[in-house]
C-alpha cells in the first residue's frame, strides 16, 4: 500500500468524523450572537457545545494537514513517459520503403 493510499484512507475517515460532528451540533446555537448576549447555559450543555466546537476545528485542521501531506507524497505517476497504455498502442517500427525509381519524363514536342 503506497503512502498516498494511506493518506487517502485517513482523509476519508477524518471527513466522515467531521460530518458526524457537524450533524450532531445544535443548529439553533446562534453562533457568535449567543456568546455575546450572555445567556446562561447549564454546565453540561456548555461543555458539550465547547467540545463539539473544538472537535470541529481540530478535525478541519487535521483534514487540511492530511491533504497537504498527501500532495507532497504524490509521486506524479500520471506523466506520459511511464505509461503502459502508450507503450502497448505504439505502432511497430516500419521498414523503410523501397526507393522510388524515377523515370525520365517524355520529351515535349518541339514548338513550331
Coordinates of N, CA and C in Angstrom, one line a residue:
X1 N 0.9 -1.2 0.0 CA 0.0 0.0 0.0 C 0.9 1.2 0.0
X2 N 0.7 2.1 -0.9 CA 1.5 3.3 -1.0 C 1.1 4.3 0.0
X3 N 2.0 5.3 0.2 CA 1.8 6.4 1.2 C 0.6 7.2 0.8
X4 N 0.4 7.4 -0.5 CA -0.7 8.2 -1.0 C -2.0 7.5 -0.6
X5 N -2.1 6.2 -0.7 CA -3.3 5.4 -0.4 C -3.6 5.5 1.1
X6 N -2.5 5.5 1.9 CA -2.7 5.6 3.4 C -3.3 7.0 3.7
X7 N -2.8 8.0 3.1 CA -3.3 9.4 3.3 C -4.8 9.4 2.8
X8 N -5.1 8.8 1.7 CA -6.4 8.8 1.2 C -7.4 8.1 2.2
X9 N -7.0 7.1 2.8 CA -7.9 6.4 3.8 C -8.0 7.3 5.0
X10 N -7.0 7.9 5.5 CA -7.1 8.8 6.6 C -7.9 10.0 6.3
X11 N -7.8 10.6 5.1 CA -8.7 11.7 4.8 C -10.1 11.3 4.8
X12 N -10.4 10.1 4.3 CA -11.8 9.7 4.2 C -12.4 9.5 5.7
X13 N -11.6 8.9 6.6 CA -12.0 8.8 7.9 C -12.2 10.1 8.6
X14 N -11.3 11.1 8.4 CA -11.5 12.4 9.0 C -12.7 13.1 8.5
X15 N -12.9 13.0 7.2 CA -14.1 13.6 6.6 C -15.4 13.0 7.2
X16 N -15.4 11.7 7.3 CA -16.6 11.1 7.9 C -16.8 11.6 9.4
X17 N -15.8 11.6 10.2 CA -15.9 12.1 11.5 C -16.3 13.6 11.6
X18 N -15.8 14.4 10.6 CA -16.2 15.8 10.6 C -17.7 16.0 10.2
X19 N -18.2 15.1 9.3 CA -19.6 15.1 9.0 C -20.4 14.8 10.2
X20 N -20.0 13.8 11.0 CA -20.8 13.3 12.1 C -20.8 14.4 13.2
X21 N -19.6 15.1 13.4 CA -19.6 16.1 14.5 C -20.4 17.3 14.1
X22 N -20.4 17.7 12.8 CA -21.2 18.8 12.3 C -22.7 18.5 12.4
X23 N -23.1 17.2 12.1 CA -24.5 16.9 12.2 C -25.0 16.8 13.6
X24 N -24.2 16.6 14.6 CA -24.6 16.5 16.0 C -24.8 17.8 16.6
X25 N -24.2 18.8 16.1 CA -24.3 20.2 16.6 C -25.7 20.7 16.5
X26 N -26.1 21.5 17.5 CA -27.4 22.1 17.5 C -27.5 23.3 16.5
X27 N -28.4 23.2 15.5 CA -28.5 24.3 14.5 C -29.0 25.6 15.1
X28 N -29.6 25.6 16.3 CA -30.2 26.9 16.8 C -29.2 27.5 17.8
X29 N -27.9 27.3 17.6 CA -26.9 27.8 18.6 C -26.8 29.3 18.5
X30 N -27.0 29.9 17.3 CA -26.9 31.3 17.2 C -25.5 31.8 16.9
X31 N -24.5 31.0 16.9 CA -23.2 31.4 16.6 C -22.6 32.4 17.6
X32 N -22.0 33.4 17.1 CA -21.4 34.4 18.0 C -22.4 35.3 18.7
X33 N -23.6 35.4 18.2 CA -24.6 36.2 18.9 C -25.0 35.6 20.3
X34 N -25.0 34.3 20.4 CA -25.4 33.7 21.7 C -24.3 33.9 22.7
X35 N -23.0 33.9 22.2 CA -21.9 34.1 23.2 C -21.9 35.5 23.7
X36 N -22.2 36.5 22.8 CA -22.1 37.9 23.2 C -23.3 38.3 24.1
X37 N -24.5 37.7 23.9 CA -25.7 38.1 24.6 C -25.6 37.7 26.1
X38 N -24.7 36.8 26.4 CA -24.5 36.4 27.8 C -25.6 35.5 28.4
X39 N -26.3 34.7 27.6 CA -27.3 33.8 28.1 C -26.5 32.7 28.9
X40 N -27.1 32.3 30.0 CA -26.5 31.3 30.9 C -27.0 29.9 30.5
X41 N -26.1 29.0 30.2 CA -26.5 27.7 29.9 C -26.1 26.8 31.0
X42 N -26.7 25.6 31.1 CA -26.2 24.6 32.1 C -24.8 24.2 31.8
X43 N -24.1 23.8 32.8 CA -22.7 23.4 32.6 C -22.5 22.3 31.6
X44 N -23.3 21.3 31.6 CA -23.2 20.1 30.7 C -23.4 20.5 29.3
X45 N -24.4 21.3 29.0 CA -24.7 21.8 27.7 C -23.6 22.6 27.1
X46 N -23.1 23.5 28.0 CA -22.0 24.4 27.5 C -20.7 23.6 27.2
X47 N -20.4 22.6 28.1 CA -19.2 21.9 27.8 C -19.4 21.0 26.6
X48 N -20.6 20.5 26.3 CA -20.8 19.7 25.1 C -20.6 20.6 23.9
X49 N -21.2 21.8 23.9 CA -21.0 22.8 22.8 C -19.6 23.1 22.6
X50 N -18.8 23.3 23.7 CA -17.4 23.7 23.5 C -16.6 22.5 22.9
X51 N -17.0 21.3 23.4 CA -16.3 20.1 22.9 C -16.6 19.9 21.4
X52 N -17.8 20.1 21.0 CA -18.2 19.9 19.5 C -17.5 21.0 18.7
X53 N -17.4 22.2 19.2 CA -16.8 23.3 18.5 C -15.3 23.1 18.4
X54 N -14.6 22.6 19.5 CA -13.2 22.4 19.4 C -12.9 21.2 18.5
X55 N -13.7 20.1 18.6 CA -13.5 19.0 17.7 C -13.7 19.3 16.2
X56 N -14.6 20.2 15.9 CA -14.8 20.6 14.5 C -13.6 21.3 14.0
X57 N -13.1 22.2 14.8 CA -11.9 22.9 14.4 C -10.6 22.0 14.3
X58 N -10.6 21.1 15.2 CA -9.4 20.2 15.2 C -9.5 19.2 14.0
X59 N -10.7 18.7 13.8 CA -10.8 17.8 12.6 C -10.6 18.5 11.3
X60 N -11.0 19.8 11.2 CA -10.8 20.6 10.0 C -9.3 20.8 9.8
X61 N -8.6 21.1 10.9 CA -7.2 21.4 10.8 C -6.4 20.1 10.4
X62 N -6.8 19.0 11.0 CA -6.2 17.7 10.6 C -6.5 17.4 9.1
X63 N -7.7 17.6 8.7 CA -8.0 17.4 7.3 C -7.1 18.2 6.3
X64 N -6.9 19.5 6.6 CA -6.1 20.3 5.8 C -4.7 19.8 5.8
X65 N -4.2 19.4 7.0 CA -2.8 18.9 7.1 C -2.6 17.6 6.3
X66 N -3.6 16.7 6.4 CA -3.5 15.5 5.6 C -3.5 15.7 4.1
X67 N -4.3 16.7 3.7 CA -4.4 17.0 2.3 C -3.1 17.5 1.8
X68 N -2.5 18.4 2.6 CA -1.2 19.0 2.2 C -0.1 17.9 2.2
X69 N -0.1 17.0 3.2 CA 0.9 16.0 3.2 C 0.7 15.0 2.1
X70 N -0.5 14.7 1.8 CA -0.8 13.7 0.7 C -0.3 14.3 -0.6
X71 N -0.4 15.6 -0.8 CA 0.0 16.2 -2.1 C 1.6 16.1 -2.2
X72 N 2.2 16.1 -1.0 CA 3.7 16.0 -1.0 C 4.1 14.6 -1.3
X73 N 3.3 13.6 -0.9 CA 3.7 12.2 -1.1 C 3.3 11.7 -2.4
X74 N 2.5 12.5 -3.2 CA 2.1 12.0 -4.5 C 3.3 12.0 -5.4
X75 N 3.5 10.8 -6.1 CA 4.7 10.6 -6.9 C 4.5 11.2 -8.3
X76 N 3.4 11.6 -8.7 CA 3.2 12.2 -10.0 C 3.3 11.1 -11.1
X77 N 2.8 10.0 -11.0 CA 2.9 8.9 -11.9 C 1.9 9.0 -13.1
X78 N 1.4 10.2 -13.3 CA 0.5 10.4 -14.4 C 1.1 11.0 -15.7
X79 N 2.5 11.0 -15.7 CA 3.1 11.6 -16.8 C 3.1 10.5 -18.0
X80 N 3.4 11.0 -19.2 CA 3.3 10.1 -20.3 C 4.5 9.2 -20.5
X81 N 5.6 9.5 -19.9 CA 6.9 8.7 -20.1 C 6.7 7.3 -19.6
X82 N 6.0 7.1 -18.5 CA 5.9 5.7 -18.0 C 4.6 5.1 -18.2
X83 N 3.8 5.5 -19.2 CA 2.5 5.0 -19.4 C 2.6 3.7 -20.1
X84 N 1.9 2.6 -19.6 CA 1.9 1.3 -20.2 C 0.9 1.3 -21.4
X85 N -0.1 2.1 -21.3 CA -1.1 2.1 -22.4 C -0.4 2.7 -23.7
X86 N 0.4 3.7 -23.5 CA 1.0 4.3 -24.7 C 2.0 3.3 -25.3
X87 N 2.7 2.6 -24.4 CA 3.6 1.6 -24.9 C 2.9 0.5 -25.7
X88 N 1.8 0.1 -25.3 CA 1.0 -1.0 -25.9 C 0.5 -0.6 -27.3
X89 N 0.1 0.7 -27.4 CA -0.6 1.2 -28.6 C 0.3 1.7 -29.6
X90 N 1.6 1.9 -29.3 CA 2.5 2.4 -30.3 C 2.6 1.5 -31.4
X91 N 2.7 2.0 -32.6 CA 2.8 1.2 -33.8 C 4.2 0.6 -33.9
X92 N 4.4 -0.6 -34.4 CA 5.8 -1.1 -34.5 C 6.5 -0.3 -35.6
X93 N 7.8 -0.3 -35.4 CA 8.6 0.4 -36.4 C 8.5 -0.2 -37.8
X94 N 8.3 0.6 -38.8 CA 8.1 0.0 -40.1 C 9.4 0.1 -40.9
X95 N 9.6 -0.9 -41.8 CA 10.9 -0.9 -42.6 C 10.8 0.2 -43.6
X96 N 11.9 0.8 -44.0 CA 11.8 1.8 -45.0 C 11.4 1.3 -46.3
X97 N 10.6 2.1 -47.0 CA 10.0 1.7 -48.3 C 11.1 1.6 -49.3
X98 N 10.9 0.8 -50.3 CA 11.9 0.7 -51.4 C 12.0 2.0 -52.1
X99 N 13.2 2.4 -52.5 CA 13.3 3.7 -53.2 C 12.5 3.7 -54.5
X100 N 11.9 4.8 -54.7 CA 11.1 5.0 -55.9 C 12.0 5.3 -57.1
X101 N 11.8 4.5 -58.1 CA 12.7 4.8 -59.3 C 12.0 5.9 -60.1
X102 N 12.9 6.8 -60.5 CA 12.4 7.9 -61.2 C 12.7 7.7 -62.7
X103 N 11.7 7.7 -63.4 CA 11.8 7.6 -64.9 C 11.9 9.0 -65.5
X104 N 12.7 9.1 -66.5 CA 12.7 10.5 -67.1 C 11.4 10.8 -67.8
X105 N 11.0 12.0 -67.7 CA 9.7 12.4 -68.4 C 9.9 12.4 -69.9
X106 N 8.8 12.0 -70.6 CA 9.0 12.0 -72.1 C 9.3 13.5 -72.6
X107 N 10.0 13.5 -73.6 CA 10.4 14.8 -74.2 C 9.2 15.5 -74.8
X108 N 9.1 16.7 -74.5 CA 8.0 17.5 -75.1 C 8.2 17.8 -76.5
X109 N 7.1 17.8 -77.3 CA 7.3 18.1 -78.8 C 7.8 19.5 -79.0
X110 N 8.6 19.7 -79.9 CA 9.1 21.0 -80.2 C 8.0 21.9 -80.7
X111 N 8.0 23.1 -80.3 CA 7.0 24.1 -80.7 C 7.4 24.7 -82.0
X112 N 6.5 24.9 -83.0 CA 6.8 25.4 -84.3 C 6.5 26.9 -84.4

